[in-house]
Amino acid sequence: MKQKVNIPACNDCVSDMSGLFRHLNNEQLTRLNFEKSCQFYHRGDHVFHENNKATGCYCVNSGILKLYKTGIEGKEQIILFAKRGDIIGYRSVIGAEPFCTTARVHEDATLCFIPSEVLLQLIQESHAFSLAMLKLACKELGEANSFITDIAQKTVKERLAEIILYLRTSFGTDNEGFIKIVLTREEMANIVGTATESVIRQLSEFKSDGLIELKGRKIKVLQIKPLERYSNLA
Amino acid sequence: MKQKVNIPACNDCVSDMSGLFRHLNNEQLTRLNFEKSCQFYHRGDHVFHENNKATGCYCVNSGILKLYKTGIEGKEQIILFAKRGDIIGYRSVIGAEPFCTTARVHEDATLCFIPSEVLLQLIQESHAFSLAMLKLACKELGEANSFITDIAQKTVKERLAEIILYLRTSFGTDNEGFIKIVLTREEMANIVGTATESVIRQLSEFKSDGLIELKGRKIKVLQIKPLERYSNLA
DNA sequence: CGTGTGATTGACGCCTGTCAACGTCTGTGG
DNA sequence: CCACAGACGTTGACAGGCGTCAATCACACG
């Protein structure tokens, strides 16, 4: 499943990542590069499981990860998709708790594993780094609170419109205009917090209204404005 | 509305607060005590508004605050109730963003205001303090993620049962066994993310099942187990 | 070409939100 | 001390959104 790989650009990658690591000095960067380990993961691989001990955090060098919590009767609630530059699992490491989400590979990925001790030591040593982590956590917290309001107050249609636009800006579009992340209907339902069938019906409504185009699992947004109207107010 | 008050115990209070400030040294504590300002607020007072500039954060010395986001058509989504020892607004200060929630006084409160510069400087200076903030943010982030899963997957009944138990452990009970926070039905609805009438109906169902006792707005839990069963799995 | 996973579609009905009417309590002003 | 306004609680009626179940289709893979 997993295999060690050489990642030539690892040094660059690290300094690249979400700006987090550019707060480290050369010595620290060198140490980080030495201590971390990079692995290639295939789609479907588990990176970590909720309730397992958090032995470290992961940086996404390439590919996409899916983070979700397991809810009622095993139904996944997707918390986020992590892509190049994102760091995941740090929350549990810092809180010294077991992972509260499960991470699986959504698109073949290269990940760097940073052991807890290493991350914690860097936080200890580097003020700038720890401040950057703090900002990151605060940002995510704000987003989580917004999402709570959304999911509590909006209808499925509104949330779905919102998620489509979010995925579009977050992952971009290919040269044909399709959003560059491919999800099953069930996965979309598990983001929005609804049933698979509801997503399907809603998608085909958007389609017949000419707002989106569907090609298998790929989605192309044809009219942004109406979707924005749905997602914001209505 | 607001009035300056002397808070004799302010020094103690600070060192008390959620353990956050015990990471400061004496000089820093003295400075904090000098820079901060304490005020008394009456029920209903606004502490800050969402979208306003975050000029500082607040520590709750006594009383209860209500933090909420304004959603569709002005409907409040309550994010949390803050009580003695809690610190609020820090997220926006650290992220250098406007407040993303509104804070109002739910029970007459004494609050200490810490200006942004002061908070940020303490974070700069004290590693231990900034680490404690980081841990706090991570903890809240984990809770937010859990709540997302709940609200997305659970029914109103399940969520209400959960909230009742949460309020009970969070605010304790008086000598008659009633939960020591008094909420209107509408406020409960705005936590759970449902309509006022649904809360009322659900509460009376719990009541007729002998799980809770109602006395005006006060709630007493009679049988914990069944409520736990509702909230956890069912 | 069988098997399996995911996508669709339709039927059905419960959960919830909405609307409206009415009861209850409290604070205010006359 | 009473009357009244206003906020909140409660209840019933009703409809629509959404979840569930089941059958069928589409497509990829061994």
XYZ file of C-alpha atoms (C1' of nucleotides) in Angstrom:
528
model
C 0.000 0.000 0.000
C 2.579 2.491 1.068
C 6.035 2.896 -0.333
C 8.943 5.144 0.450
C 9.653 7.561 -2.332
C 12.194 10.153 -3.061
C 10.746 13.544 -3.409
C 13.332 15.718 -5.025
C 11.420 18.887 -4.396
C 10.835 18.184 -0.751
C 12.927 21.072 0.332
C 11.083 23.459 -1.867
C 7.804 21.918 -0.994
C 8.303 22.488 2.667
C 9.047 26.138 2.316
C 6.094 26.345 0.036
C 3.463 24.771 2.178
C 0.789 27.248 3.097
C 3.517 29.614 4.164
C 3.745 27.812 7.465
C 7.320 26.663 7.197
C 8.857 29.799 5.880
C 8.946 30.927 9.484
C 11.633 28.392 10.238
C 15.311 29.153 9.997
C 17.737 27.096 7.953
C 18.808 24.862 10.768
C 15.221 24.088 11.639
C 14.291 23.449 8.044
C 17.190 21.075 7.666
C 16.170 19.250 10.800
C 12.577 19.042 9.650
C 13.664 17.636 6.321
C 15.720 15.050 8.122
C 13.094 14.048 10.654
C 10.074 13.870 8.421
C 9.325 10.977 6.113
C 7.645 11.127 2.762
C 5.465 8.406 1.391
C 3.329 7.764 -1.589
C -0.253 6.726 -0.907
C -2.812 5.235 -3.238
C -6.403 6.270 -3.538
C -8.387 4.660 -0.748
C -5.438 4.246 1.618
C -6.025 5.204 5.193
C -3.648 7.826 6.486
C -4.998 7.779 9.998
C -8.113 6.665 11.850
C -10.206 8.570 14.308
C -9.614 7.518 17.908
C -6.121 6.373 17.081
C -3.228 7.969 18.832
C -1.928 11.036 17.029
C 1.717 10.247 16.419
C 2.263 13.138 14.071
C 0.772 15.328 11.416
C 0.858 15.204 7.637
C 1.620 17.699 4.929
C 0.094 17.185 1.546
C 2.708 17.453 -1.162
C 0.455 16.273 -3.935
C -2.887 14.583 -4.288
C -6.034 15.026 -2.268
C -7.020 13.688 1.127
C -10.489 13.333 2.541
C -11.032 14.028 6.223
C -14.222 12.815 7.758
C -15.839 11.921 11.022
C -17.834 8.759 11.392
C -21.325 9.548 12.619
C -24.570 7.701 13.023
C -24.438 4.173 11.686
C -21.116 4.741 10.037
C -22.277 7.610 7.879
C -19.327 9.798 6.982
C -19.427 13.493 7.630
C -16.771 15.006 5.438
C -14.968 17.813 7.222
C -12.627 18.873 4.466
C -10.569 17.925 1.471
C -6.878 18.656 1.873
C -4.683 19.397 -1.090
C -1.113 20.470 -1.814
C 0.123 22.768 0.878
C -2.405 21.757 3.506
C -1.390 20.337 6.821
C -3.681 17.950 8.634
C -3.780 16.225 11.972
C -1.943 19.045 13.723
C -4.994 19.767 15.824
C -4.840 16.418 17.554
C -1.077 16.531 17.960
C -1.194 19.913 19.624
C -4.166 18.999 21.764
C -2.418 15.738 22.658
C -5.571 13.872 21.850
C -6.420 10.953 19.607
C -7.370 11.874 16.062
C -10.973 12.980 15.905
C -11.250 12.452 12.182
C -10.250 9.788 9.725
C -8.061 10.676 6.757
C -8.188 8.700 3.538
C -6.588 9.288 0.201
C -9.005 10.644 -2.334
C -6.503 11.070 -5.158
C -3.097 9.400 -5.154
C -0.999 11.459 -2.843
C 2.477 12.126 -1.617
C 2.486 13.002 2.032
C 5.140 14.084 4.469
C 4.781 12.775 7.965
C 6.023 14.999 10.755
C 6.282 13.169 14.091
C 4.578 14.798 17.038
C 7.818 15.483 18.893
C 9.261 17.266 15.908
C 6.211 19.430 15.365
C 5.922 20.240 19.044
C 9.568 21.090 19.286
C 9.385 23.428 16.344
C 6.421 25.115 17.969
C 8.444 25.402 21.150
C 11.449 26.838 19.432
C 10.039 29.127 16.855
C 7.746 31.846 17.924
C 6.923 32.816 14.384
C 6.033 29.246 13.563
C 3.804 28.787 16.558
C 2.079 32.057 15.777
C 1.483 30.890 12.239
C -0.048 27.691 13.569
C -2.223 29.721 15.873
C -3.450 31.819 12.971
C -4.168 28.727 10.963
C -6.196 27.197 13.769
C -8.138 30.416 14.232
C -8.901 30.593 10.554
C -10.192 27.046 10.488
C -12.233 27.706 13.579
C -13.937 30.632 11.928
C -14.740 28.554 8.882
C -16.146 25.787 11.048
C -18.440 28.216 12.811
C -19.727 29.533 9.519
C -20.383 26.053 8.325
C -22.352 25.303 11.469
C -24.628 28.230 10.749
C -25.040 27.127 7.162
C -25.847 23.564 7.872
C -28.226 24.505 10.658
C -30.192 27.054 8.720
C -29.948 26.407 5.030
C -31.865 23.952 2.910
C -30.191 21.183 0.978
C -30.476 23.170 -2.238
C -28.730 26.171 -0.735
C -25.976 24.132 0.825
C -25.384 22.168 -2.345
C -25.099 25.344 -4.395
C -22.641 26.657 -1.865
C -20.542 23.505 -1.881
C -20.351 23.416 -5.656
C -19.041 26.964 -5.716
C -16.674 26.218 -2.865
C -15.214 23.193 -4.628
C -14.852 25.218 -7.786
C -12.840 27.995 -6.229
C -10.939 25.618 -4.027
C -9.866 23.110 -6.672
C -10.182 25.112 -9.855
C -11.384 23.936 -13.231
C -9.773 22.011 -16.052
C -9.516 23.355 -19.570
C -13.039 22.220 -20.310
C -14.339 24.058 -17.299
C -15.032 21.046 -15.110
C -14.219 21.257 -11.423
C -10.958 19.521 -10.705
C -12.155 17.224 -7.972
C -14.274 14.206 -8.663
C -16.756 13.123 -6.032
C -19.392 10.447 -5.906
C -22.924 11.567 -5.205
C -22.618 9.942 -1.830
C -19.555 11.991 -0.996
C -21.305 15.175 -1.970
C -24.155 14.149 0.287
C -21.694 13.584 3.100
C -20.351 17.082 2.785
C -23.722 18.740 2.589
C -25.182 16.534 5.277
C -28.040 14.946 3.386
C -29.012 11.757 1.565
C -27.442 10.636 -1.682
C -30.750 10.713 -3.503
C -31.368 14.282 -2.455
C -28.082 15.328 -3.995
C -28.934 13.542 -7.221
C -32.321 15.179 -7.495
C -30.949 18.567 -6.691
C -28.127 18.235 -9.179
C -30.501 17.324 -11.944
C -32.638 20.307 -11.034
C -29.618 22.596 -11.339
C -28.840 20.886 -14.611
C -32.283 21.283 -16.116
C -32.217 24.910 -15.012
C -29.067 25.291 -17.038
C -26.908 26.225 -14.075
C -24.511 23.314 -14.314
C -23.420 20.671 -16.758
C -22.813 17.077 -15.703
C -20.476 14.610 -17.343
C -20.355 11.502 -15.270
C -19.086 12.661 -11.933
C -17.631 15.820 -13.299
C -19.387 19.096 -12.777
C -19.117 22.274 -14.792
C -20.660 25.479 -13.546
C -22.468 27.303 -16.331
C -24.032 30.170 -14.431
C -22.396 31.365 -11.278
C -24.763 34.133 -10.300
C -27.865 32.033 -9.742
C -25.885 29.556 -7.686
C -24.515 32.378 -5.598
C -27.992 33.675 -5.052
C -29.129 30.297 -3.855
C -26.194 29.816 -1.570
C -26.140 33.227 0.017
C -29.617 34.243 0.824
C -32.554 32.328 -0.491
C -25.408 50.671 29.891
C -21.825 50.129 30.808
C -20.070 51.346 33.903
C -16.555 51.086 35.179
C -16.302 48.933 38.253
C -13.623 47.978 40.659
C -12.936 44.329 40.653
C -10.944 43.597 43.738
C -10.169 40.091 42.671
C -9.016 41.018 39.213
C -5.519 39.867 39.887
C -6.703 36.517 41.121
C -9.248 36.315 38.393
C -6.671 36.739 35.713
C -4.475 34.006 37.014
C -7.573 31.898 37.293
C -8.937 32.208 33.831
C -8.979 28.910 32.094
C -5.364 28.528 33.073
C -4.410 30.715 30.169
C -2.779 33.495 32.105
C -0.808 31.450 34.533
C 1.745 31.149 31.767
C 2.620 34.810 32.135
C 5.349 36.041 34.429
C 4.816 38.674 37.071
C 5.864 41.578 34.948
C 3.515 40.499 32.182
C 0.645 39.947 34.568
C 1.139 43.378 36.050
C 1.142 44.902 32.616
C -1.956 42.998 31.608
C -3.730 44.185 34.714
C -2.760 47.715 33.899
C -3.713 47.604 30.253
C -6.993 45.817 30.479
C -10.233 47.439 31.504
C -13.060 45.877 33.434
C -16.666 46.780 32.962
C -20.022 45.693 34.195
C -22.591 44.805 31.548
C -26.309 44.308 31.883
C -28.330 41.536 30.366
C -29.025 42.330 26.738
C -26.022 44.617 26.283
C -24.020 44.117 23.153
C -20.368 43.381 23.759
C -19.437 43.321 20.111
C -21.100 42.932 16.746
C -20.204 40.671 13.894
C -18.445 42.468 11.036
C -17.154 45.123 13.390
C -13.449 45.591 13.747
C -11.940 43.407 16.431
C -10.241 45.861 18.759
C -9.603 43.333 21.463
C -10.859 40.274 23.239
C -12.864 39.772 26.402
C -12.472 37.620 29.472
C -15.564 36.677 31.372
C -15.101 37.345 35.056
C -18.710 36.693 35.986
C -22.008 36.313 34.217
C -22.798 34.626 30.927
C -22.372 35.800 27.366
C -24.119 34.544 24.284
C -22.165 34.295 21.042
C -24.110 33.914 17.866
C -23.933 34.370 14.146
C -26.730 36.016 12.264
C -27.975 33.754 9.518
C -30.881 33.668 7.142
C -33.372 36.455 7.756
C -31.736 37.445 10.990
C -32.141 34.072 12.627
C -29.513 33.639 15.315
C -27.286 30.603 15.318
C -25.888 30.348 18.807
C -22.270 29.250 18.746
C -21.605 29.120 22.455
C -22.319 30.493 25.881
C -19.261 31.869 27.626
C -18.976 31.879 31.383
C -16.419 32.742 34.053
C -12.973 31.907 32.858
C -13.783 31.895 29.176
C -12.099 34.174 26.724
C -13.922 35.286 23.598
C -13.122 37.255 20.509
C -9.495 36.141 20.469
C -10.027 34.294 17.232
C -10.767 37.459 15.324
C -7.977 39.403 17.011
C -5.404 36.797 16.108
C -6.735 36.362 12.616
C -6.803 40.161 12.263
C -10.327 39.934 10.941
C -13.608 41.559 11.882
C -15.632 39.678 14.467
C -17.525 36.846 12.860
C -19.979 36.518 15.719
C -22.009 38.851 17.856
C -21.665 38.757 21.641
C -24.488 39.779 23.936
C -24.886 39.558 27.655
C -27.114 36.722 28.712
C -26.721 37.178 32.445
C -25.347 40.359 33.995
C -21.627 40.135 33.537
C -18.306 41.598 34.465
C -15.904 41.511 31.583
C -12.275 42.395 31.162
C -11.357 43.893 27.842
C -7.880 43.170 26.541
C -6.887 45.394 23.616
C -5.613 43.648 20.521
C -2.097 45.077 20.798
C -1.790 43.836 24.350
C -2.974 40.353 23.511
C -0.799 40.142 20.437
C 2.218 41.374 22.307
C 1.751 38.813 25.047
C 1.531 36.149 22.395
C 4.730 37.496 20.872
C 6.564 37.574 24.159
C 5.466 34.469 25.926
C 5.932 31.195 24.281
C 4.003 29.352 26.934
C 1.103 31.736 26.540
C 0.970 31.457 22.792
C 1.120 27.706 23.056
C -1.779 27.767 25.488
C -3.766 29.867 23.045
C -2.915 27.438 20.312
C -4.173 24.560 22.403
C -7.344 26.422 23.177
C -8.006 27.115 19.513
C -7.358 23.474 18.640
C -9.731 22.327 21.318
C -12.492 24.592 20.088
C -11.854 23.495 16.543
C -12.346 19.886 17.512
C -15.592 20.700 19.249
C -16.816 22.643 16.243
C -16.119 19.693 13.974
C -18.051 17.375 16.247
C -20.943 19.753 16.295
C -20.970 19.873 12.512
C -21.331 16.120 12.389
C -24.103 16.216 14.977
C -26.128 18.887 13.362
C -25.729 17.338 9.929
C -26.716 13.846 10.925
C -28.862 13.874 14.016
C -32.562 14.554 14.336
C -33.952 17.402 16.380
C -34.763 15.042 19.217
C -31.235 13.722 19.372
C -29.661 17.132 19.196
C -31.970 18.528 21.842
C -31.181 15.677 24.215
C -27.514 16.310 23.630
C -27.787 20.028 24.247
C -29.695 19.544 27.465
C -26.981 17.267 28.795
C -24.296 19.622 27.576
C -25.846 22.607 29.316
C -26.219 20.559 32.450
C -22.588 19.563 32.701
C -21.411 22.916 31.484
C -23.419 25.110 33.851
C -24.246 22.724 36.659
C -27.458 22.481 38.632
C -28.904 24.457 41.527
C -29.873 22.825 44.807
C -33.209 21.807 43.347
C -31.513 20.138 40.453
C -32.403 22.669 37.781
C -29.802 23.567 35.188
C -28.178 26.849 36.046
C -28.744 28.595 32.758
C -32.099 29.902 31.736
C -32.926 29.947 28.043
C -36.019 30.836 26.109
C -37.417 28.176 23.823
C -36.298 30.267 20.925
C -32.733 30.309 22.183
C -32.728 26.561 22.578
C -33.994 26.330 19.019
C -31.150 28.563 17.898
C -28.589 26.290 19.453
C -30.071 23.116 18.073
C -30.773 24.660 14.699
C -34.517 24.156 14.499
C -37.807 25.987 14.977
C -39.080 27.189 18.335
C -42.198 25.073 18.092
C -40.173 21.950 17.466
C -38.244 22.533 20.669
C -41.454 23.007 22.607
C -42.988 19.838 21.283
C -39.847 17.858 21.899
C -39.458 19.182 25.413
C -42.990 18.216 26.309
C -42.353 14.780 24.906
C -39.306 14.399 27.121
C -41.406 15.674 29.982
C -44.270 13.259 29.466
C -41.738 10.470 29.175
C -40.522 11.441 32.612
C -37.022 12.309 31.434
C -37.087 15.958 32.433
C -39.055 18.319 34.633
C -39.984 21.811 33.482
C -40.610 24.804 35.707
C -41.073 27.812 33.548
C -37.849 28.107 31.639
C -35.942 25.985 34.063
C -35.097 22.422 33.207
C -34.307 19.554 35.537
C -32.983 16.291 34.197
C -34.672 13.345 35.855
C -33.210 10.468 33.894
C -29.824 10.878 32.340
C -29.424 7.487 30.711
C -32.297 7.710 28.259
C -31.215 11.172 27.210
C -27.705 9.899 26.657
C -29.051 7.098 24.565
C -30.972 9.534 22.426
C -28.058 11.873 22.018
C -25.371 9.337 21.310
C -26.647 6.760 18.970
C -30.329 6.627 18.152
C -20.092 -11.955 -19.652
C -21.114 -12.066 -14.777
C -20.415 -9.131 -10.796
C -20.395 -5.056 -8.273
C -20.508 -0.290 -7.415
C -22.561 3.865 -8.206
C -26.393 6.721 -10.420
C -31.274 7.364 -11.163
C -35.964 7.383 -10.538
C -40.407 6.721 -8.344
C -43.327 5.874 -4.380
C -44.285 6.806 0.184
C -44.507 8.907 4.507
C -42.463 11.022 8.499
C -40.129 14.876 10.380
C -40.123 19.647 10.657
C -41.034 24.225 9.446
C -44.719 27.575 8.897
C -48.890 29.901 10.041
C -52.342 31.133 13.073
C -54.827 31.343 17.252
C -54.775 31.506 21.997
C -53.011 31.231 26.777
C -49.685 33.061 30.284
C -46.786 36.084 32.596
C -44.571 40.418 33.512
C -43.600 45.111 33.555
C -45.387 49.723 32.774
C -48.314 53.505 33.036
C -52.500 55.538 34.418
C -54.423 48.410 42.023
C -56.055 47.615 37.477
C -55.634 47.636 32.522
C -52.972 46.839 28.748
C -49.177 46.007 25.760
C -45.688 43.001 24.612
C -42.898 39.007 24.911
C -42.955 34.289 25.321
C -45.074 29.608 25.504
C -48.290 26.270 23.726
C -51.186 23.875 20.621
C -53.315 22.487 16.291
C -53.571 22.283 11.330
C -51.194 21.720 7.264
C -47.862 21.228 3.618
C -43.506 20.576 1.801
C -38.823 19.039 2.237
C -36.207 15.301 2.716
C -35.056 10.579 4.105
C -35.938 5.737 3.186
C -36.875 1.762 0.438
C -36.887 -0.593 -3.688
C -36.337 -1.328 -8.514
C -33.748 -0.347 -12.563
C -30.072 1.452 -15.321
C -25.138 2.478 -16.487
C -20.608 1.422 -16.447
C -16.118 -0.526 -15.134
C -13.507 -4.502 -14.048
C -11.841 -9.147 -13.516
